[in-house]
Coordinates of C-alpha atoms in Angstrom, one line a residue:
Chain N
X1 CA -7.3 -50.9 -6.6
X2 CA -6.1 -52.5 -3.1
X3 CA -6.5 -50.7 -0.1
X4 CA -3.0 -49.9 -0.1
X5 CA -2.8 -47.9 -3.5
X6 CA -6.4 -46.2 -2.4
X7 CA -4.8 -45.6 1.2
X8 CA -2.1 -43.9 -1.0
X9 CA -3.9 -42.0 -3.6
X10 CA -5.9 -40.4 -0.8
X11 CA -2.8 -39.4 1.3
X12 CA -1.7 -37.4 -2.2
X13 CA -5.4 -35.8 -2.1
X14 CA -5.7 -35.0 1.7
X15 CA -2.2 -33.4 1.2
X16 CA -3.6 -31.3 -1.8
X17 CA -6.8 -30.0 -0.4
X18 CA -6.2 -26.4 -0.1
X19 CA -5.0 -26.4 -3.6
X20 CA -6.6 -25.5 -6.9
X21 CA -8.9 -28.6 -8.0
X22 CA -8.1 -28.8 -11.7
X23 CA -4.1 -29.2 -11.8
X24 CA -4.8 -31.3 -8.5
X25 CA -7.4 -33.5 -10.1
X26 CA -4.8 -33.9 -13.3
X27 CA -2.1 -35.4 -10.9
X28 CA -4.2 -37.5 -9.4
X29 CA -5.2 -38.9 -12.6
X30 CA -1.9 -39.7 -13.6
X31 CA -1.3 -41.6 -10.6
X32 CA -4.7 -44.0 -10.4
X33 CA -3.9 -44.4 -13.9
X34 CA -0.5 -45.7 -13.2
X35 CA -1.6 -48.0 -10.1
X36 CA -4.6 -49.2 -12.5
X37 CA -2.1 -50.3 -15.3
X38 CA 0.5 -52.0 -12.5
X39 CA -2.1 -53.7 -11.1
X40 CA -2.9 -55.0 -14.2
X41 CA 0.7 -56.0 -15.1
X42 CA 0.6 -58.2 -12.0
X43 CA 2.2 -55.8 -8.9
X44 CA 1.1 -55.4 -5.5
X45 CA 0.2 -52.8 -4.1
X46 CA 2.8 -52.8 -1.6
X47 CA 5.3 -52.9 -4.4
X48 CA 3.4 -49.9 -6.4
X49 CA 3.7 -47.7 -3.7
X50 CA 7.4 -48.4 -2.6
X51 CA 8.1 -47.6 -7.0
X52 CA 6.0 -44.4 -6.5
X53 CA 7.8 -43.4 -3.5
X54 CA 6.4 -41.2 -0.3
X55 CA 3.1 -39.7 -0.8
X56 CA 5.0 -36.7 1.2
X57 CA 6.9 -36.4 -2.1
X58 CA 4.4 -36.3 -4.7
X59 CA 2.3 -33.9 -2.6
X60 CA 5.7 -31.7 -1.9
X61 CA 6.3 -31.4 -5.4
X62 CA 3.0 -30.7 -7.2
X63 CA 2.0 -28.2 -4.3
X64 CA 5.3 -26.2 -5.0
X65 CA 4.1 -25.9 -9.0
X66 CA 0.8 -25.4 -8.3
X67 CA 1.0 -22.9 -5.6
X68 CA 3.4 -20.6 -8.0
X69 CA 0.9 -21.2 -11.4
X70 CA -2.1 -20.2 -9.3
X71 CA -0.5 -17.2 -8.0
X72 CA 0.5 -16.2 -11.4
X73 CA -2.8 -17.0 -12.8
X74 CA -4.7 -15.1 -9.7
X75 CA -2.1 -12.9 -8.1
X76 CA -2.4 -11.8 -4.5
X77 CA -0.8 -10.8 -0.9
X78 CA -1.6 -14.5 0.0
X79 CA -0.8 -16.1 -2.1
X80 CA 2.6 -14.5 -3.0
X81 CA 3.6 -14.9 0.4
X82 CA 2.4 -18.9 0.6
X83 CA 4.0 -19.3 -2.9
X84 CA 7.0 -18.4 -2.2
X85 CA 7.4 -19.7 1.2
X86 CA 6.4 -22.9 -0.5
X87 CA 8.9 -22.1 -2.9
X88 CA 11.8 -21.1 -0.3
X89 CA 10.7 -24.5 1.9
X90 CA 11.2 -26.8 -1.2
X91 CA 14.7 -25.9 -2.1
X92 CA 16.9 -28.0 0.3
X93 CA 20.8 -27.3 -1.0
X94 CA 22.4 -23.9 0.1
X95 CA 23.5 -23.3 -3.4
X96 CA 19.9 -23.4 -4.6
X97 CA 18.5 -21.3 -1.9
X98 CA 21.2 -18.6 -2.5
X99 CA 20.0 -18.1 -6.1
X100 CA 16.9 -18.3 -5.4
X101 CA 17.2 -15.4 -3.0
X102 CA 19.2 -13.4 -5.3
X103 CA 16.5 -14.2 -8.5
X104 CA 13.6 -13.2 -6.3
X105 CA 13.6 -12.1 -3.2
X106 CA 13.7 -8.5 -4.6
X107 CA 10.7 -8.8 -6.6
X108 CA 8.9 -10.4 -4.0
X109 CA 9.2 -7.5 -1.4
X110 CA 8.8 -5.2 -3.7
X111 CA 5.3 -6.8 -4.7
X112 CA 4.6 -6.6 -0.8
X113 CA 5.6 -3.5 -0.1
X114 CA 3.2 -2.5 -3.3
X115 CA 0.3 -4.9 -1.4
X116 CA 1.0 -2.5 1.8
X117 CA 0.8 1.0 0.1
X118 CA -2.2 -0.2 -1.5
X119 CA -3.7 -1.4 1.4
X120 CA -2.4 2.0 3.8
X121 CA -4.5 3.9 0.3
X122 CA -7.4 2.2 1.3
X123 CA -7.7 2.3 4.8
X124 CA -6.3 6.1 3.9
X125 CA -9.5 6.4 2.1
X126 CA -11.7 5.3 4.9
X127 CA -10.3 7.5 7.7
X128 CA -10.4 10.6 5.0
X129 CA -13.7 10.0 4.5
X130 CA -14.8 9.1 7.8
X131 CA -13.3 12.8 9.0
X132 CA -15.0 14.8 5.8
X133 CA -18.4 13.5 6.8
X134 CA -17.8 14.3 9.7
X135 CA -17.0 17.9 9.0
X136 CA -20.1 18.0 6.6
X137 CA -22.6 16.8 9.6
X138 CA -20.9 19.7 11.6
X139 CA -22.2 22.1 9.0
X140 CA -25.3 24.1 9.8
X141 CA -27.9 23.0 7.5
X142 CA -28.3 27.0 6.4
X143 CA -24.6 26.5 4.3
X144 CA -26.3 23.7 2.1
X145 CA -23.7 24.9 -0.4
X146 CA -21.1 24.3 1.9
X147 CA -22.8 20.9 3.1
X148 CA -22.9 19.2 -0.6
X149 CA -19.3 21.0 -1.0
X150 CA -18.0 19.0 1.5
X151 CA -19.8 15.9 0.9
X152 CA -18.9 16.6 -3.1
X153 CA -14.7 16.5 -1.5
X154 CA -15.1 13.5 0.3
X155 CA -17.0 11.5 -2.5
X156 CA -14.1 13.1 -4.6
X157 CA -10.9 12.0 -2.6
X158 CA -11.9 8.9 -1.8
X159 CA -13.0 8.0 -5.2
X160 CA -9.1 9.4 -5.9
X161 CA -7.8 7.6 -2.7
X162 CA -9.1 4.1 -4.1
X163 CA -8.5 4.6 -7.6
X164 CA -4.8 4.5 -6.5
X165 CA -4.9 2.1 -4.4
X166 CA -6.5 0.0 -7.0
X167 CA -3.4 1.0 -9.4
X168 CA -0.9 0.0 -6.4
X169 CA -2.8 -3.5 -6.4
X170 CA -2.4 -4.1 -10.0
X171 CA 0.8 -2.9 -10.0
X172 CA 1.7 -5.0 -7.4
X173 CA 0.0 -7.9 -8.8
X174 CA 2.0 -7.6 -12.3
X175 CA 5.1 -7.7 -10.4
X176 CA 4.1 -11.0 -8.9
X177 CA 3.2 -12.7 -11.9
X178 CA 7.1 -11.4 -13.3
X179 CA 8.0 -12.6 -9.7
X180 CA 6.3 -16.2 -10.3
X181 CA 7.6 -16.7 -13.6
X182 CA 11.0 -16.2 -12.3
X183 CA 10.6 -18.4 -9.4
X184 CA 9.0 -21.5 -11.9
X185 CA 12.6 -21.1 -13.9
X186 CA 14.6 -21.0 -10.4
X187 CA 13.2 -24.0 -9.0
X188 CA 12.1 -25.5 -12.2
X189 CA 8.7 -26.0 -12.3
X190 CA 5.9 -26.6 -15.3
X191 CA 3.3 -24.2 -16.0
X192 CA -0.3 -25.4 -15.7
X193 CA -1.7 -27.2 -18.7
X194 CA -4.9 -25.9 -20.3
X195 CA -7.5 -28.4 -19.0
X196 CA -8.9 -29.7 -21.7
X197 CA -11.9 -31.8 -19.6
X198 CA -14.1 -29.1 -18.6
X199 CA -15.3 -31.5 -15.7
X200 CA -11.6 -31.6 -13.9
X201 CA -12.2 -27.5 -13.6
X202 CA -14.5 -28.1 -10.9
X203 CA -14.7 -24.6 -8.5
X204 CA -11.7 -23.5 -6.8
X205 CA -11.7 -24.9 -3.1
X206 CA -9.4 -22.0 -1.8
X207 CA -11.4 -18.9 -3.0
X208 CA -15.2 -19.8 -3.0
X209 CA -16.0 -16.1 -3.2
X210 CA -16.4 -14.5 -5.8
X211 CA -13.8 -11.8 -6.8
X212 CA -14.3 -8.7 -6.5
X213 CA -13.8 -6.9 -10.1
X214 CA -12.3 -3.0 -10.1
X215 CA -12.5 -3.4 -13.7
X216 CA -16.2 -3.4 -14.1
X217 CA -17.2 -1.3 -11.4
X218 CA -14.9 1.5 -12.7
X219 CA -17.0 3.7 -14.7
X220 CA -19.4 3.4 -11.8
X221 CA -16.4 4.6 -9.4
X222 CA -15.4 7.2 -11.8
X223 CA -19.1 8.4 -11.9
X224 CA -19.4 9.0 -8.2
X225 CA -15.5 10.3 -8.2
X226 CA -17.0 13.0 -11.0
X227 CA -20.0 13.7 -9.1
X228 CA -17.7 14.9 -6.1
X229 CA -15.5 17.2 -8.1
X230 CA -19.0 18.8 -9.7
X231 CA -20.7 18.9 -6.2
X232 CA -17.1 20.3 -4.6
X233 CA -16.2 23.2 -7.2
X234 CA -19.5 24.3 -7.2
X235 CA -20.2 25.1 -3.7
X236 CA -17.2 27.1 -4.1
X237 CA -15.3 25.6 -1.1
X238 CA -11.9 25.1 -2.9
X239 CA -11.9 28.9 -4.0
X240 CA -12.8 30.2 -0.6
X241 CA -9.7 27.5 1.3
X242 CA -7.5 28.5 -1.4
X243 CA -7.9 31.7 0.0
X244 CA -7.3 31.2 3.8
X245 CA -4.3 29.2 2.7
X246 CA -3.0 31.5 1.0
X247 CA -3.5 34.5 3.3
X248 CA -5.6 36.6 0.9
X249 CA -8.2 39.5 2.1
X250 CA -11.5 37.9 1.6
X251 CA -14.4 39.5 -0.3
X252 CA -18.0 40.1 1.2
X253 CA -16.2 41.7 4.4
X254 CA -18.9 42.8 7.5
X255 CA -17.5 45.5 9.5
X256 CA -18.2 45.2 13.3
X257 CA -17.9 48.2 15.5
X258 CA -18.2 49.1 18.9
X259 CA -17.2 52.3 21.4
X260 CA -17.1 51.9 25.1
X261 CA -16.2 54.5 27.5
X262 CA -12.5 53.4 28.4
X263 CA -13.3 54.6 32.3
X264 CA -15.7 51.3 32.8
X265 CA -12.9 48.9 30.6
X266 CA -10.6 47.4 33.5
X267 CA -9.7 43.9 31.2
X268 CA -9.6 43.3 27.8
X269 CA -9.8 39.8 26.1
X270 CA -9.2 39.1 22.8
X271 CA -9.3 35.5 21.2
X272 CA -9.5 34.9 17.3
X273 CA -8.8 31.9 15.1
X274 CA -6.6 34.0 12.0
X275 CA -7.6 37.3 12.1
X276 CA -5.0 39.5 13.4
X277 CA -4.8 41.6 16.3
X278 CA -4.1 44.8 16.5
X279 CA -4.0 47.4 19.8
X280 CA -3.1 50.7 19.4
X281 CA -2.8 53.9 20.8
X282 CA -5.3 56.2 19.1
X283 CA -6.5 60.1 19.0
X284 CA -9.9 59.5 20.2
X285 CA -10.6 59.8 23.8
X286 CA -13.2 56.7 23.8
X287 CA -12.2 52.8 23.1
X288 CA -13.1 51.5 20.1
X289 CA -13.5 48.0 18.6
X290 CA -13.5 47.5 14.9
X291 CA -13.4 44.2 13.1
X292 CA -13.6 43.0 9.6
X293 CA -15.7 39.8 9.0
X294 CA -15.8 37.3 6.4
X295 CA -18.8 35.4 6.0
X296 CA -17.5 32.2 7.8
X297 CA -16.5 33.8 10.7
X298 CA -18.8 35.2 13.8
X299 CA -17.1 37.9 16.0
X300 CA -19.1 38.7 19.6
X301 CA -18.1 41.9 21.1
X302 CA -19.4 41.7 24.6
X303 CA -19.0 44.0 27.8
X304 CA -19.0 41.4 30.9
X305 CA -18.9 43.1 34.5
X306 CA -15.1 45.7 33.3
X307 CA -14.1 43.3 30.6
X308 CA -14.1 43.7 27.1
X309 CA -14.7 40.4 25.5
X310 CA -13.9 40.0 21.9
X311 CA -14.5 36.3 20.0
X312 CA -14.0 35.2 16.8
X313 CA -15.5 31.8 16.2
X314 CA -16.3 30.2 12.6
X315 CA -20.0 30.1 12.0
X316 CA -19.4 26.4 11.3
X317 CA -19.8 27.3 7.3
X318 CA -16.4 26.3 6.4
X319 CA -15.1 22.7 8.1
X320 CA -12.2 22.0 10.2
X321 CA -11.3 26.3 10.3
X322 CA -9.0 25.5 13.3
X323 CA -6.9 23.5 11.4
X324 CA -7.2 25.8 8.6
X325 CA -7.0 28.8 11.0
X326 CA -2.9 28.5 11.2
X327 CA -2.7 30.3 7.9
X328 CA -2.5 33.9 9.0
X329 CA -6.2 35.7 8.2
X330 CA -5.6 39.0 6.4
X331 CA -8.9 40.3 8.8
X332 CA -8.0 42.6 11.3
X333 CA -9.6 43.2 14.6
X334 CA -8.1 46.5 15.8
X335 CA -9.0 48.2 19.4
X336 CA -8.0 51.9 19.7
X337 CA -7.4 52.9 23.3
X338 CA -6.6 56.4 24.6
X339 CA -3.5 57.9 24.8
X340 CA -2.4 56.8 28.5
X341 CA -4.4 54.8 29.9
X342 CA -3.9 52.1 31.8
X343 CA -5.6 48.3 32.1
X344 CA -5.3 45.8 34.7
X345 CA -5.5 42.7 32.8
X346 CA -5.0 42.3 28.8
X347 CA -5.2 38.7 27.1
X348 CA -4.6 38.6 23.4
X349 CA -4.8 35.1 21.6
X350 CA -4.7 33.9 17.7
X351 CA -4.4 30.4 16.2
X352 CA -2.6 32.0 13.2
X353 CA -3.4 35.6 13.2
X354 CA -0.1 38.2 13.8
X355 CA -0.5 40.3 17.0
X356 CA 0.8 43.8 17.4
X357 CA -0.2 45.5 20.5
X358 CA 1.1 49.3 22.2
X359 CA -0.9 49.4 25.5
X360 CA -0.4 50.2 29.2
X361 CA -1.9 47.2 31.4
X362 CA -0.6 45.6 34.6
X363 CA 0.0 42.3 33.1
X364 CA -0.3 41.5 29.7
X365 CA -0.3 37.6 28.0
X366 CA -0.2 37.7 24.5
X367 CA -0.2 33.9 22.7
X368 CA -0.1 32.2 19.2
X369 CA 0.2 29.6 17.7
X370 CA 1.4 30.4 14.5
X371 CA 1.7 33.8 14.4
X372 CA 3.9 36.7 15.4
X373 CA 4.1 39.6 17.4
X374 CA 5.4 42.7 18.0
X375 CA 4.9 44.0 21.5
X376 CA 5.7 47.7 22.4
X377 CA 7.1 48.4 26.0
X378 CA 8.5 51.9 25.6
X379 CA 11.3 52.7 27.6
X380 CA 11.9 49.1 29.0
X381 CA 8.9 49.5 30.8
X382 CA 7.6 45.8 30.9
X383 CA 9.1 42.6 32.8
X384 CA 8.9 40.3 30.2
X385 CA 9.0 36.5 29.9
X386 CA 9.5 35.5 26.8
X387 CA 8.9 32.1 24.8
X388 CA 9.8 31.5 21.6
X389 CA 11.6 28.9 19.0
X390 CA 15.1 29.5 19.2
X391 CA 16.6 32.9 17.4
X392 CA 13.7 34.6 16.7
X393 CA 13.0 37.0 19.4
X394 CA 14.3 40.2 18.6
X395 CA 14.4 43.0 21.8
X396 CA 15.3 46.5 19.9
X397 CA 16.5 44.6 16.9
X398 CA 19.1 42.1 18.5
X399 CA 18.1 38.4 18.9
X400 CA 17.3 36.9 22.3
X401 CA 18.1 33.8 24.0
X402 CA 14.3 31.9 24.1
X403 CA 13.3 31.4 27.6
X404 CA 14.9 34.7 29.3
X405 CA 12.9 37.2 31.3
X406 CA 13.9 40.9 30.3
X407 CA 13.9 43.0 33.5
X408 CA 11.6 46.4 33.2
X409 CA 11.9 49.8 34.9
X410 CA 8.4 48.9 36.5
X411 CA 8.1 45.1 38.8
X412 CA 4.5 45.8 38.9
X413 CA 4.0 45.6 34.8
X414 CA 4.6 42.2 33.4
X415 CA 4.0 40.5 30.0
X416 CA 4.0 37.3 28.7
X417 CA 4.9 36.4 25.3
X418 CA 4.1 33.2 23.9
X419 CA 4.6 32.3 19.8
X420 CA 4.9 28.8 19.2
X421 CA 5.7 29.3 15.7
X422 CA 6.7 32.9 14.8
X423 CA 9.0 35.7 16.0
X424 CA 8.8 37.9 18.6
X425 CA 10.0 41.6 18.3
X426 CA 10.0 43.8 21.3
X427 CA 10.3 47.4 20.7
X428 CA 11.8 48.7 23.5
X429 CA 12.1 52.9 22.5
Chain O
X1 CA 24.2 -37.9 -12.3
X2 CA 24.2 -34.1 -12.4
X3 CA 20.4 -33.1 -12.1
X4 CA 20.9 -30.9 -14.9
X5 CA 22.3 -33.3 -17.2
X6 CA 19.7 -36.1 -16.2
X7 CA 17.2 -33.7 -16.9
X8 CA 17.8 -32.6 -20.3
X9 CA 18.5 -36.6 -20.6
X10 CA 14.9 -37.9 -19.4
X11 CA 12.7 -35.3 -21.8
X12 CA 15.1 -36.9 -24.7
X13 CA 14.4 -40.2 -23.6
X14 CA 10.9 -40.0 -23.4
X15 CA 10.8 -38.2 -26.7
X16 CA 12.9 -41.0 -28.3
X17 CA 10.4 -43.8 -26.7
X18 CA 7.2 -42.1 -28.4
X19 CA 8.7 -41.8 -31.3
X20 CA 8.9 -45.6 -31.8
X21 CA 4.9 -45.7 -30.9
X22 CA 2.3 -44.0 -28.7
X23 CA 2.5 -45.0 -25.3
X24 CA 0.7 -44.8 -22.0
X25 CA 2.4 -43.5 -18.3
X26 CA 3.3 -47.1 -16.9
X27 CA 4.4 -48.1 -19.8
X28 CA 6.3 -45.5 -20.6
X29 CA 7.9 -45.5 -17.4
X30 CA 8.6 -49.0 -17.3
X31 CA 10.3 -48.4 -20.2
X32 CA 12.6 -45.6 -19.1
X33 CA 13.0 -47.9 -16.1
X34 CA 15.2 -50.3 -18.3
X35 CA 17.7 -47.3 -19.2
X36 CA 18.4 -45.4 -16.4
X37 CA 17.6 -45.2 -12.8
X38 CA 14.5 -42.9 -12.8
X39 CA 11.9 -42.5 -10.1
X40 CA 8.3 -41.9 -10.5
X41 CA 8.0 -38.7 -9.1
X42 CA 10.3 -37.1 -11.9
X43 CA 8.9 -38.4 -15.0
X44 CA 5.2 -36.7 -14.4
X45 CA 6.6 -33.0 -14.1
X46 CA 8.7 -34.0 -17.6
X47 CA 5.7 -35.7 -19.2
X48 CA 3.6 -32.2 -18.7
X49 CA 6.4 -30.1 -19.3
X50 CA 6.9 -31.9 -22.7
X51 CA 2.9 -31.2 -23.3
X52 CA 3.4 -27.5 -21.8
X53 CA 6.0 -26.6 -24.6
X54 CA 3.6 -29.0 -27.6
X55 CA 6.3 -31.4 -28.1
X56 CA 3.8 -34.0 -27.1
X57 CA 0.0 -34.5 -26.9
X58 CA -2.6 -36.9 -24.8
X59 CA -5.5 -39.0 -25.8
X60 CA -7.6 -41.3 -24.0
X61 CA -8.4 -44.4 -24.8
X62 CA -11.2 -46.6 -23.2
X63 CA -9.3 -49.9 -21.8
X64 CA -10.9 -52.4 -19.5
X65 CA -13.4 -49.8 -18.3
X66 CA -11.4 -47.3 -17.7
X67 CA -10.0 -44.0 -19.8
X68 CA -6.1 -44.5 -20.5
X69 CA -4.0 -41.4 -21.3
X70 CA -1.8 -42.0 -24.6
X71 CA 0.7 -39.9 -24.8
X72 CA 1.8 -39.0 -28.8
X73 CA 4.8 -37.2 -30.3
X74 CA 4.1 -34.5 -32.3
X75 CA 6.4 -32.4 -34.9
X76 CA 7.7 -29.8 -33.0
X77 CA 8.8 -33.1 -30.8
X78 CA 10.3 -34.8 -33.7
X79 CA 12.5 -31.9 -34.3
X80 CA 13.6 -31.3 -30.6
X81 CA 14.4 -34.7 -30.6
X82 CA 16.3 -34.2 -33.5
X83 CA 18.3 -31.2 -32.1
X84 CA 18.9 -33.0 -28.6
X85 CA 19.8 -36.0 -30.5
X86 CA 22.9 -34.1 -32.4
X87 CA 23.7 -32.6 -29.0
X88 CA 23.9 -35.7 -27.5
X89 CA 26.1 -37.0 -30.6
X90 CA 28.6 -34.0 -29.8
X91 CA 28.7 -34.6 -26.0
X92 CA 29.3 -38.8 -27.2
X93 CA 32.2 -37.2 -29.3
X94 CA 33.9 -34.9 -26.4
X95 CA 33.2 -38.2 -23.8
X96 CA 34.8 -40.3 -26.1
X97 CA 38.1 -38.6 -25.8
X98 CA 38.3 -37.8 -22.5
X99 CA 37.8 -41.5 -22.1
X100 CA 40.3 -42.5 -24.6
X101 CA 42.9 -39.9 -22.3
X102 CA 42.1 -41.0 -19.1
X103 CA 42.7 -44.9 -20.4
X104 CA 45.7 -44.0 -22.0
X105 CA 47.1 -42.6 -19.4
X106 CA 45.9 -45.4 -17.1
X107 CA 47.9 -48.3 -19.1
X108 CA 50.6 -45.7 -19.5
X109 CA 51.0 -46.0 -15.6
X110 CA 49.5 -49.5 -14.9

């Protein structure tokens, strides 16, 4: 070897680092080979190397075939993307580079756009676990049942969660192998040779690491998914949502009850997360607070200076209730007021509960979310501001533009009614 | 020379050249040098594509200290060579008489 063909074969291997070593190594051997016999047939070195042509070229062409054969052999967001770039970079005439567009460029965003979702499963995963044990630390450690419930659904989805996104990886990885294969007929390439001297297979420079295998850890990852599913359905948690979701009357119902004397109650407030509200005009001449309570619910009936305070918080047994709570409860808390009485200030609020209310009171605000209500003002007795989504306020049966303020027979008795997501119906006899 | 055409050409050439004996990558090439106009960087890529698809296998051989790869033409190379060969004996036929035409009608108008 002169300096000049060493000079050379070392430009070819510089240029080839990041690559594979085996198919690299093979190259490599062709060409010292081939110096090592010119030499011997009398050449220089300096004309070797202008018969071999630029280093540049040799490099050029074994990295485009390598690059594709490794990615088919190890597929990968990577190294799709450095493939085919490789791939796209190599083909110099237009005519080429159209077909080899059409042939693959398809494929190859499908593949990545298979790469993504799997990735957006993933990180899915994460953040859905991240906010169920969350929930679960929330829990008061007197629901244990709840506790491993929740802990059971997030073992459960994310077990779920990866599983798919495994599937999206393989699925994306098949297509890039099909993807390769087409690209090695479009620009013409060799697969890799088997290599038959085990010492060329020296470890792969690019990846040191060792892959991770799915494969063998999935009995393990079905094992913990299983776990969940046991853990989740037998706190009962799914039964009990399923439920709230579906706006059915819970069992194991605690009735709350209270009287006041309705000459002390100036204000009433009344705040509940589904449970709907209901205030009536009744017979009796005292006021009288009833509420039905399912066991993940705490209701406070408090008297505070003339107000009547009614709350209905979760007891923290069942996570995330206030998302939950938009699905209309089919508990009722219900206030019976005397026959003519009037309040100063009455504030009626549910997440998802409906609201139905016949009283007397200076200024009334009644608000939900995802509820609806009917609100009594006899005899147009009420200035009302009303808020609604468009065509679903009703006064007396005929719809009402949202926004408008209905003028009352009384300026000192107002109401405002707010339903972010339901109807409002006015009764106005 | 369409790259097509010289393609299909150079893996018949090299078949035809190891058929006569077992030969070794300079030699080989020097070889294919004498025929047509061939550079170095295009004969390894058909030298492992001929091994990819078994119509030819490697040995080494120890010379002057050093391992040298023989390449060796095996029977499913015979019989490709065999098939190109008759292609190449029809395309000889259709060349033929487009080159008898085209003189023809060159002395018909010289």
């Amino acid at each position: 070897m002169t300096k000049k063909t060493v000079d050379y074969i070392q430009s070819i291997r510089a240029g080839l680092e990041s690559l594979p070593a085996g198919p690299v190594n093979q190259a490599l051997e062709y060409y010292e080979e081939y110096i090592a016999d010119a030499l011997e047939a009398g050449l220089s070195g300096d004309e070797i190397v202008a018969k071999l042509g630029s280093s540049e070229k040799i490099v050029a062409a074994i990295r485009a075939e390598v690059l594709i054969n490794d990615t088919e052999k190890k597929p990968g967001p990577v190294r799709l993307m450095r493939a085919s770039g490789n791939a796209f970079r190599q083909v110099a005439d237009s005519a080429a580079k159209a077909s080899l567009i059409m042939g693959a460029i398809i494929p190859i965003a499908v593949a990545i756009l298979f790469y993504i979702v799997s990735v957006a499963t993933f990180i899915g995963a994460i953040a859905l676990t991240a906010i169920l044990v969350y929930g679960m630390l929330q829990i008061p450690v007197i629901y244990m049942a709840e506790k491993f419930g929740t802990a059971g659904f997030a073992l459960f989805i994310s077990v779920l969660l990866v599983a798919t996104g495994i599937g999206w990886w393989y699925l994306a990885n098949s297509i890039t192998r099909v993807t390769m294969k087409a690209l090695r007929k479009l620009t013409q390439q060799t697969k890799e040779l088997p290599i038959k001297n085990p010492a060329l297979s020296t470890p792969n420079l690019v990846m040191p690491l060792r892959r991770f295998s799915f494969k063998k850890r999935l009995p393990v990852l079905l094992g913990i998914g299983l776990l969940g599913a046991v853990l989740l359905f037998s706190s009962g948690l799914p039964l009990r949502y399923f439920s709230i979701w579906n706006s059915m009357k819970p069992a194991n119902l605690t009735r709350l009850q209270k009287e006041f004397e309705p000459q002390t109650v100036r204000n009433i407030s009344v705040t509940t997360l589904n449970s709907r509200i209901v205030v009536q005009q009744g017979n009796t001449a005292g006021l009288a607070v009833s509420y039905e309570q399912p066991d993940w619910m705490s209701g406070a009936i408090e008297f505070k200076d003339d107000t009547l305070i009614f709350r209905e918080r979760s007891n923290g047994r069942l996570p995330f209730m206030d998302f939950i709570a938009i699905h209309e409860g089919m508990t009722t808390v219900t206030i019976e007021i005397p026959e003519g009485y009037v309040f100063n200030n009455v504030s009626l609020e549910s997440t998802g509960g409906h609201i139905t209310t016949a009283i007397f009171a200076k200024e009334v605000r009644v608000h939900t979310f995802n509820g609806n209500i009917r609100f009594n003002s006899t005899n147009r007795m009420y200035t009302i501001k009303v808020s609604a989504p468009a065509e679903k306020i009703y006064v007396g049966g005929v719809p009402l533009e949202p926004g408008s303020i209905i003028d009352g027979r009384l300026k000192n008795r107002q109401a405002i009614l707010e339903s972010d997501n339901g109807t409002i119906e006015i009764d106005v006899k | 020379m369409d790259p097509q055409i010289k393609k299909g050409i150079l893996d018949t050439i090299v078949l035809a050249i190891l058929r006569k004996a077992d030969t070794y990558g300079y030699e080989l090439s020097e070889q294919m040098a004498g025929l047509m106009d061939v550079s170095e960087t295009a004969l390894y890529p058909v030298l492992r594509r001929l091994e990819v698809q078994g119509f030819l296998e490697t040995y080494s051989v120890e010379h002057s200290g050093r391992l040298r790869k023989y390449y060796h033409i095996t029977a499913l190379g015979l019989q490709q060579l065999n098939e190109n060969a008759k292609e190449l004996l029809e395309l000889q036929r259709i060349i033929s008489w487009v080159i008898e035409g085209v003189k023809n009608h060159d002395e018909k108008n010289g």
